[in-house]
Short mmCIF file of C-alpha atoms in Angstrom, two decimals:
data_model
loop_
_atom_site.label_atom_id
_atom_site.label_comp_id
_atom_site.label_asym_id
_atom_site.label_seq_id
_atom_site.Cartn_x
_atom_site.Cartn_y
_atom_site.Cartn_z
CA LEU A 1 -10.05 21.17 -12.80
CA PRO A 2 -8.10 22.20 -15.89
CA GLY A 3 -8.37 25.83 -14.59
CA GLY A 4 -10.44 28.74 -15.14
CA GLY A 5 -12.43 27.79 -11.99
CA ALA A 6 -14.14 25.40 -13.88
CA ILE A 7 -15.10 21.62 -13.25
CA GLU A 8 -14.81 19.13 -15.60
CA ALA A 9 -16.63 15.55 -14.68
CA ARG A 10 -15.81 12.39 -16.53
CA PHE A 11 -17.94 9.32 -16.71
CA THR A 12 -19.44 6.61 -18.58
CA VAL A 13 -23.38 5.93 -19.13
CA ALA A 14 -24.99 2.40 -20.05
CA LEU A 15 -27.42 3.29 -22.75
CA PRO A 16 -30.28 1.08 -22.47
CA ALA A 17 -31.27 -1.52 -24.74
CA ARG A 18 -33.67 -5.04 -24.92
CA GLY A 19 -31.29 -7.69 -26.34
CA ARG A 20 -30.23 -5.90 -29.66
CA SER A 21 -32.77 -3.54 -29.55
CA ILE A 22 -31.94 0.04 -28.57
CA CYS A 23 -34.54 2.02 -26.12
CA GLY A 24 -33.88 5.17 -27.90
CA GLU A 25 -36.64 7.21 -25.98
CA TRP A 26 -35.51 6.19 -22.84
CA ALA A 27 -31.71 7.06 -23.76
CA ALA A 28 -33.58 10.21 -24.88
CA GLN A 29 -34.46 10.74 -21.08
CA ILE A 30 -31.39 10.08 -19.41
CA PHE A 31 -29.33 11.98 -21.33
CA SER A 32 -31.87 15.29 -21.48
CA GLU A 33 -33.42 14.86 -17.80
CA THR A 34 -31.39 12.58 -15.80
CA LEU A 35 -28.25 13.66 -16.35
CA PRO A 36 -29.00 17.38 -16.44
CA SER A 37 -30.76 16.76 -13.13
CA LEU A 38 -27.29 14.64 -11.72
CA VAL A 39 -25.07 17.62 -13.04
CA HIS A 40 -27.38 20.33 -10.95
CA GLU A 41 -27.28 18.97 -8.12
CA ALA A 42 -23.62 17.27 -7.70
CA LEU A 43 -21.63 19.84 -9.36
CA LEU A 44 -22.91 22.99 -9.43
CA HIS A 45 -22.23 25.29 -6.06
CA GLU A 46 -25.78 26.88 -5.49
CA SER A 47 -26.96 23.26 -5.26
CA THR A 48 -24.33 22.25 -2.80
CA ASP A 49 -24.55 22.52 1.31
CA HIS A 50 -21.93 24.94 1.58
CA SER A 51 -20.69 24.95 4.84
CA ALA A 52 -20.36 20.81 4.52
CA LEU A 53 -18.41 21.56 1.22
CA MET A 54 -15.81 24.11 3.19
CA ALA A 55 -15.36 21.76 5.90
CA HIS A 56 -14.33 18.95 3.57
CA LEU A 57 -11.88 21.23 1.92
CA CYS A 58 -10.15 22.27 4.68
CA SER A 59 -10.02 18.88 5.88
CA VAL A 60 -8.26 17.99 2.54
CA GLU A 61 -5.96 20.67 2.98
CA ASP A 62 -4.84 19.65 6.48
CA GLN A 63 -4.55 16.26 5.33
CA GLN A 64 -1.91 16.82 2.31
CA ALA A 65 -0.19 20.13 4.85
CA ALA A 66 0.16 16.98 7.51
CA ARG A 67 1.47 14.26 4.62
CA SER A 68 3.85 16.49 3.28
CA GLN A 69 5.98 17.18 7.09
CA LEU A 70 6.20 13.85 7.55
CA ALA A 71 9.62 13.25 5.86
CA GLY A 72 10.80 16.62 7.34
CA ARG A 73 10.09 15.82 10.80
CA GLY A 74 11.43 12.07 10.72
CA LEU A 75 8.25 10.14 10.35
CA VAL A 76 6.75 7.12 8.40
CA ALA A 77 3.35 7.94 9.42
CA PHE A 78 0.95 10.01 11.72
CA VAL A 79 -2.18 9.19 13.48
CA ALA A 80 -4.28 11.80 14.90
CA ASP A 81 -5.75 11.91 18.34
CA GLY A 82 -9.65 11.17 18.18
CA SER A 83 -9.26 8.70 14.89
CA VAL A 84 -11.50 6.35 14.92
CA LEU A 85 -10.20 3.08 13.36
CA PRO A 86 -12.04 0.61 13.03
CA ARG A 87 -14.51 0.08 10.25
CA ALA A 88 -18.64 -0.85 10.78
CA THR A 89 -17.80 -4.10 9.07
CA GLY A 90 -15.24 -6.03 7.43
CA ALA A 91 -16.77 -5.58 4.19
CA SER A 92 -17.33 -1.60 4.48
CA ASP A 93 -15.60 1.58 4.81
CA ARG A 94 -18.13 3.26 6.94
CA PRO A 95 -16.52 3.64 10.71
CA MET A 96 -17.46 1.72 13.04
CA ASP A 97 -20.66 3.59 15.11
CA ALA A 98 -19.18 6.17 17.87
CA ALA A 99 -20.27 4.52 20.56
CA SER A 100 -19.06 1.01 20.13
CA ALA A 101 -15.64 2.43 18.77
CA VAL A 102 -12.12 3.77 20.87
CA PRO A 103 -10.87 6.64 19.51
CA PHE A 104 -7.37 6.61 18.83
CA SER A 105 -5.22 8.17 21.71
CA SER A 106 -1.16 9.22 20.65
CA PRO A 107 1.34 7.66 23.68
CA PRO A 108 2.60 10.55 24.94
CA SER A 109 6.20 9.70 24.42
CA LEU A 110 5.27 9.56 20.36
CA ARG A 111 3.23 12.26 20.57
CA VAL A 112 4.06 14.64 18.32
CA THR A 113 2.21 18.26 16.65
CA LEU A 114 1.69 19.00 13.36
CA PRO A 115 1.15 22.61 12.03
CA VAL A 116 -1.71 22.95 9.90
CA PRO A 117 -3.19 25.60 7.83
CA ASN A 118 -7.16 25.72 8.79
CA ALA A 119 -7.70 23.37 12.09
CA GLY A 120 -4.75 25.19 13.34
CA SER A 121 -2.94 22.31 14.25
CA LEU A 122 -2.80 17.97 14.67
CA THR A 123 -1.77 16.61 17.51
CA GLY A 124 -1.35 12.30 17.68
CA MET A 125 1.08 9.94 17.20
CA GLY A 126 3.91 9.97 15.27
CA LEU A 127 5.85 6.96 13.80
CA PRO A 128 9.58 7.81 13.51
CA ARG A 129 11.57 6.16 10.29
CA GLY A 130 12.98 3.06 11.10
CA VAL A 131 11.92 -0.29 12.51
CA THR A 132 8.81 -0.17 13.78
CA LEU A 133 6.93 -3.46 15.22
CA ILE A 134 3.15 -3.26 16.37
CA VAL A 135 2.53 -5.92 18.86
CA GLY A 136 -0.21 -7.32 21.07
CA GLY A 137 -3.13 -9.61 21.44
CA GLY A 138 -5.34 -10.80 19.37
CA PHE A 139 -8.18 -8.99 18.22
CA HIS A 140 -6.98 -5.81 20.18
CA GLY A 141 -6.90 -3.62 16.89
CA LYS A 142 -2.77 -4.81 15.48
CA SER A 143 -4.20 -4.92 11.74
CA THR A 144 -6.40 -2.66 12.15
CA LEU A 145 -3.82 0.03 12.89
CA LEU A 146 -1.77 -1.86 9.11
CA GLU A 147 -4.67 -0.71 7.65
CA ALA A 148 -5.56 2.66 8.18
CA LEU A 149 -1.97 3.16 7.57
CA GLN A 150 -1.42 1.76 3.81
CA VAL A 151 -4.86 4.07 2.66
CA GLY A 152 -2.68 6.86 4.14
CA VAL A 153 -1.95 8.50 0.87
CA TYR A 154 -5.23 8.87 0.27
CA ASP A 155 -7.46 11.82 1.48
CA LYS A 156 -10.36 11.36 3.24
CA VAL A 157 -14.15 12.50 3.03
CA SER A 158 -14.93 14.74 6.65
CA GLY A 159 -16.49 11.56 8.93
CA ASP A 160 -14.55 8.64 7.96
CA GLY A 161 -12.85 9.07 10.91
CA ARG A 162 -9.21 8.59 9.63
CA GLU A 163 -9.20 11.68 8.49
CA GLY A 164 -6.28 12.53 11.10
CA VAL A 165 -4.15 9.20 9.05
CA VAL A 166 -1.20 10.49 6.84
CA THR A 167 1.36 8.45 5.53
CA ASP A 168 2.86 8.12 1.86
CA ARG A 169 4.50 4.55 2.31
CA MET A 170 3.36 1.36 0.54
CA ALA A 171 2.03 -1.99 1.88
CA VAL A 172 4.00 -5.77 0.91
CA ARG A 173 1.93 -9.26 1.13
CA ALA A 174 2.82 -12.99 0.22
CA GLU A 175 0.90 -13.67 -2.45
CA ASP A 176 0.71 -17.58 -3.71
CA GLY A 177 0.38 -17.85 -7.44
CA ARG A 178 1.17 -14.57 -8.40
CA ALA A 179 3.29 -14.32 -11.47
CA VAL A 180 6.18 -12.69 -11.25
CA THR A 181 8.80 -12.16 -14.47
CA SER A 182 12.47 -11.26 -13.99
CA VAL A 183 13.05 -10.14 -10.81
CA ASP A 184 15.90 -10.72 -8.56
CA ILE A 185 15.46 -12.07 -5.29
CA SER A 186 18.49 -13.38 -4.40
CA PRO A 187 19.22 -10.92 -1.48
CA PHE A 188 15.84 -13.26 0.46
CA ILE A 189 16.29 -16.09 -2.06
CA ASP A 190 19.60 -16.82 -3.44
CA HIS A 191 19.11 -19.92 -5.28
CA LEU A 192 16.82 -23.00 -5.96
CA PRO A 193 16.88 -26.37 -6.06
CA PHE A 194 19.62 -28.29 -8.81
CA GLY A 195 21.65 -25.19 -9.18
CA LYS A 196 19.09 -22.27 -10.32
CA ARG A 197 20.19 -19.14 -9.91
CA THR A 198 17.34 -16.29 -8.64
CA GLY A 199 18.83 -13.00 -9.81
CA ALA A 200 16.47 -12.73 -12.78
CA PHE A 201 13.38 -15.54 -11.10
CA THR A 202 10.50 -15.74 -13.29
CA THR A 203 7.35 -17.77 -12.39
CA ALA A 204 3.87 -18.11 -13.63
CA ASP A 205 2.92 -19.60 -9.64
CA ALA A 206 5.44 -17.91 -6.74
CA SER A 207 4.73 -19.30 -3.63
CA GLY A 208 4.32 -17.71 -0.48
CA SER A 209 8.05 -16.67 -0.16
CA THR A 210 9.02 -16.10 -3.69
CA SER A 211 5.83 -13.74 -3.66
CA GLN A 212 6.54 -11.86 -0.95
CA ALA A 213 10.17 -11.57 -1.75
CA ALA A 214 9.56 -10.53 -5.08
CA SER A 215 7.10 -7.72 -3.98
CA ILE A 216 9.79 -6.02 -1.69
CA ILE A 217 12.30 -5.79 -4.44
CA GLU A 218 9.52 -4.24 -6.64
CA ALA A 219 8.26 -1.95 -4.11
CA LEU A 220 12.23 -0.74 -3.94
CA GLU A 221 12.57 -0.40 -7.66
CA GLY A 222 9.46 1.63 -7.35
CA GLY A 223 11.25 4.09 -5.04
CA ALA A 224 9.67 3.07 -1.89
CA SER A 225 11.38 5.07 1.33
CA ALA A 226 8.65 2.71 3.78
CA LEU A 227 7.12 -1.23 3.86
CA LEU A 228 4.27 -2.03 5.71
CA LEU A 229 3.77 -5.83 6.73
CA ASP A 230 1.59 -8.07 8.52
CA GLU A 231 3.12 -11.48 10.42
CA ASP A 232 -0.57 -12.50 9.09
CA THR A 233 -0.58 -12.28 5.09
CA SER A 234 3.47 -13.04 5.65
CA ALA A 235 5.14 -16.21 4.45
CA THR A 236 6.22 -17.34 7.96
CA ASN A 237 9.71 -18.96 6.54
CA PHE A 238 10.57 -16.00 4.84
CA MET A 239 9.99 -14.07 8.15
CA ILE A 240 11.70 -16.15 10.56
CA ARG A 241 13.67 -19.69 11.14
CA ASP A 242 13.76 -20.66 14.68
CA ALA A 243 16.33 -22.89 16.19
CA ARG A 244 14.93 -25.96 16.24
CA MET A 245 14.64 -26.10 12.43
CA GLN A 246 17.65 -24.53 11.91
CA ALA A 247 18.99 -27.53 13.13
CA LEU A 248 17.53 -29.83 11.65
CA VAL A 249 17.64 -27.94 7.83
CA SER A 250 21.04 -26.52 7.19
CA ALA A 251 22.14 -23.59 6.48
CA ASP A 252 23.56 -24.88 3.23
CA ARG A 253 20.54 -26.63 2.98
CA GLU A 254 18.30 -23.59 2.72
CA PRO A 255 18.13 -21.30 0.39
CA ILE A 256 15.51 -18.68 2.00
CA ARG A 257 17.46 -15.51 3.83
CA PRO A 258 15.08 -14.45 6.62
CA PHE A 259 14.01 -11.09 6.44
CA ILE A 260 14.65 -10.46 9.42
CA THR A 261 18.21 -10.20 8.64
CA ARG A 262 17.81 -8.03 6.05
CA VAL A 263 15.16 -5.20 7.94
CA ARG A 264 18.12 -3.25 9.54
CA SER A 265 20.29 -2.96 6.92
CA LEU A 266 17.13 -2.20 4.47
CA TRP A 267 16.71 0.98 7.00
CA SER A 268 20.78 2.09 8.42
CA GLU A 269 21.72 1.62 4.13
CA ARG A 270 19.15 2.00 1.96
CA GLY A 271 16.89 4.47 4.04
CA VAL A 272 13.53 2.30 3.64
CA SER A 273 11.55 1.53 6.86
CA THR A 274 9.76 -0.95 7.68
CA VAL A 275 6.03 -0.89 9.56
CA LEU A 276 5.48 -4.59 10.79
CA VAL A 277 2.68 -5.85 12.77
CA VAL A 278 4.15 -9.38 14.68
CA GLY A 279 2.38 -11.22 17.30
CA GLY A 280 3.69 -14.41 17.87
CA SER A 281 7.71 -13.93 17.06
CA GLY A 282 9.48 -12.08 19.96
CA ASP A 283 13.34 -12.30 17.69
CA TYR A 284 11.90 -9.29 16.25
CA PHE A 285 12.44 -7.30 19.32
CA ASP A 286 16.26 -7.55 18.94
CA VAL A 287 16.32 -5.41 15.64
CA ALA A 288 13.10 -3.13 16.39
CA ASP A 289 13.87 1.02 16.95
CA THR A 290 10.41 1.34 18.19
CA VAL A 291 7.72 -1.24 19.76
CA LEU A 292 4.01 -0.15 19.39
CA MET A 293 1.89 -2.25 21.89
CA LEU A 294 -2.21 -2.50 21.12
CA HIS A 295 -4.36 -3.33 23.93
CA GLU A 296 -8.56 -3.23 23.37
CA TYR A 297 -7.48 -0.42 20.22
CA SER A 298 -5.38 1.90 22.61
CA PRO A 299 -1.75 2.07 21.92
CA SER A 300 1.31 2.19 24.73
CA ASP A 301 5.03 2.74 24.06
CA ALA A 302 6.55 -0.57 24.77
CA THR A 303 10.26 -0.45 23.52
CA ALA A 304 11.59 -0.46 26.76
CA ALA A 305 9.61 -3.41 27.87
CA ALA A 306 10.14 -5.08 24.82
CA LYS A 307 14.32 -4.35 24.55
CA ASP A 308 13.99 -5.85 28.60
CA VAL A 309 12.57 -8.80 27.67
CA ALA A 310 14.88 -9.66 24.44
CA ALA A 311 18.20 -8.83 26.66
CA ARG A 312 16.68 -11.68 29.70
CA ILE A 313 15.11 -13.70 27.75
CA ALA A 314 16.56 -15.99 24.28
CA GLY A 315 15.15 -16.21 21.40
CA GLY A 316 13.89 -19.04 19.17
CA ALA A 317 16.31 -18.28 16.60
CA PRO A 318 20.42 -18.47 17.21
CA PRO A 319 22.15 -15.09 17.39
CA GLU A 320 23.64 -15.78 14.46
CA SER A 321 20.46 -16.16 11.98
CA LYS A 322 19.61 -12.84 13.01
CA ALA A 323 22.61 -11.13 12.07
CA ASP A 324 22.34 -8.84 9.43
CA ARG A 325 23.43 -9.48 6.13
CA GLY A 326 23.72 -6.31 4.55
CA MET A 327 21.08 -5.66 1.69
CA PRO A 328 23.02 -5.11 -1.72
CA PRO A 329 22.04 -2.99 -4.11
CA THR A 330 18.75 -3.69 -6.25
CA PRO A 331 19.70 -4.06 -10.27
CA ARG A 332 17.71 -1.57 -12.06
CA ARG A 333 15.70 -3.70 -14.20
CA VAL A 334 14.46 -2.56 -18.07
CA LEU A 335 11.03 -2.69 -18.81
CA SER A 336 9.75 -3.97 -21.87
CA ALA A 337 6.70 -5.22 -22.76
CA PRO A 338 6.62 -4.86 -26.77
CA GLY A 339 2.99 -7.01 -26.62
CA LEU A 340 1.26 -4.14 -25.00
CA ILE A 341 0.44 -1.32 -27.88
CA ALA A 342 -1.60 1.59 -27.23
CA GLY A 343 -5.25 1.20 -28.02
CA MET A 344 -4.92 -2.36 -27.76
CA LYS A 345 -8.18 -4.61 -26.50
CA THR A 346 -8.40 -4.04 -22.71
CA HIS A 347 -10.87 -5.27 -20.06
CA THR A 348 -10.57 -4.36 -16.23
CA GLY A 349 -12.27 -5.97 -13.67
CA ARG A 350 -12.58 -4.96 -9.79
CA ALA A 351 -8.48 -6.27 -9.26
CA SER A 352 -7.73 -7.21 -12.41
CA ILE A 353 -6.61 -6.47 -15.95
CA ARG A 354 -6.21 -8.45 -19.11
CA PHE A 355 -4.85 -7.05 -22.07
CA GLY A 356 -6.06 -9.07 -25.40
CA ASP A 357 -5.57 -12.50 -25.43
CA GLU A 358 -2.97 -12.33 -22.95
CA PRO A 359 -3.39 -14.03 -19.36
CA GLU A 360 -5.05 -11.81 -17.29
CA LEU A 361 -3.29 -9.96 -14.25
CA ASP A 362 -4.62 -10.58 -10.70
CA LEU A 363 -4.10 -7.54 -8.66
CA GLY A 364 -6.04 -8.22 -5.57
CA GLY A 365 -3.20 -8.74 -3.33
CA VAL A 366 -1.83 -4.98 -4.28
CA GLU A 367 -3.74 -3.45 -0.63
CA GLN A 368 -3.77 -0.07 -1.60
CA ILE A 369 -5.95 0.07 -4.52
CA VAL A 370 -9.46 0.88 -3.59
CA GLU A 371 -11.23 1.44 -6.86
CA HIS A 372 -12.03 0.45 -10.17
CA SER A 373 -10.91 3.45 -11.68
CA GLN A 374 -7.49 2.61 -10.35
CA VAL A 375 -7.55 -0.68 -12.33
CA ARG A 376 -8.22 1.51 -15.21
CA ALA A 377 -5.76 3.68 -15.05
CA ILE A 378 -2.92 1.11 -13.87
CA ALA A 379 -3.95 -0.66 -17.41
CA GLU A 380 -3.61 2.79 -19.35
CA ALA A 381 -0.14 3.90 -17.63
CA CYS A 382 0.97 -0.48 -18.56
CA LEU A 383 -0.07 0.45 -22.22
CA ARG A 384 1.98 3.81 -22.57
CA LEU A 385 5.10 1.97 -20.86
CA GLY A 386 5.09 -1.11 -22.57
CA GLY A 387 7.59 -0.54 -25.42
CA ALA A 388 9.83 2.05 -23.01
CA ALA A 389 13.06 -0.65 -23.31
CA ARG A 390 14.33 1.59 -20.25
CA PRO A 391 14.97 1.02 -16.01
CA ILE A 392 11.70 1.01 -14.36
CA ASP A 393 12.14 3.71 -11.78
CA GLU A 394 13.28 6.15 -14.84
CA ALA A 395 9.72 5.01 -16.50
CA LEU A 396 7.69 5.95 -13.77
CA ALA A 397 9.10 8.79 -12.97
CA GLU A 398 8.82 10.13 -16.44
CA LEU A 399 5.33 8.95 -16.01
CA GLU A 400 4.71 10.79 -12.75
CA ALA A 401 6.23 13.99 -13.58
CA SER A 402 4.06 13.97 -17.15
CA ILE A 403 0.51 13.04 -15.62
CA ARG A 404 1.22 15.86 -12.78
CA GLU A 405 1.74 18.40 -16.04
CA GLY A 406 -0.53 16.77 -18.11
CA GLY A 407 -3.52 14.85 -15.62
CA LEU A 408 -5.09 11.82 -16.48
CA ASP A 409 -5.12 12.94 -20.24
CA VAL A 410 -2.04 11.64 -20.57
CA LEU A 411 -2.78 7.89 -20.05
CA ARG A 412 -5.28 8.33 -22.55
CA PRO A 413 -6.39 11.77 -24.17
CA GLY A 414 -10.15 12.61 -24.25
CA TRP A 415 -10.40 9.89 -21.24
#
């Protein structure tokens, strides 16, 4: 919406051809008949279902209003009662059939009400800031809830089922084989064999633990105020080490400082919350502020029960291995990619980018990328920032400010 009540739509059109020959008449038909018809049906108010359009606009306004209240209410996320979180299939973004899905209902102890401009108010579960565990049996909805939270940064269309799920956070996972460039992973992995230091760790093929350590540090560099992690997509040795393993492999021979030794200080010292799906390690009960139990997709507040279990039953890791080690400040990396030049040949896939003849960037592990257009925008942003020799947080803040003021045209004028 460039202003003045106008709508500006930008899209690409694949022009028809047979081999190296242009199909001129077919192309003319596209421009003179097909495109005008599509524009008329999609963009003109007279062609729309007015009540459905207004319902969509009201829904989006309410989602944005709810999201804007999270920080002030001390919440990391909100899930409205009645939300349908499961999807129809693992390959679909459509909601599960209402006859099969279990509507979400907040535990009474976590229920909050947020005022919104159109519906009046939304009532549901408010996840407080701090360290939150999502526990429960296998296939009872833990990862489904986390997946809904990680796309809570986006406004949903009416009928999605997750319109009342809002957050402004990010997801982090282990990603074997990813490239890492000059990232200080020493808070989690303080050395490598043969005396190699990790203050500026670089590799073209990271392991599960080094990739997850790098992803967390990169999230902190980008200004994340919360981390969303799933035990299923995390490196086991990065998350916890039990007593037997510590007895066999002594601390002086193990460079990894498990996440459990940093998660409290991430919150207490850095103000960074963590929401962690965990099904196999009760040691995290000791460091949690809130424990949410999922059973047949229905949540309950299990915080008191988890603390009672932690007090009665010794964990698999000795207390000293879970002692918080503090979270050192994250160094401010200077952004520098002189090989990236505005206008250079770029190819983007569904979750990949290739600049010229450089190695392909695989973005498949970035959970919150949901559309090819986002990948294209990331590629253009990389080209814009490539020659910027300044700290990453400053460069990103400047880019965001530019986009807020000038729209996506700042990435590529006329794009």
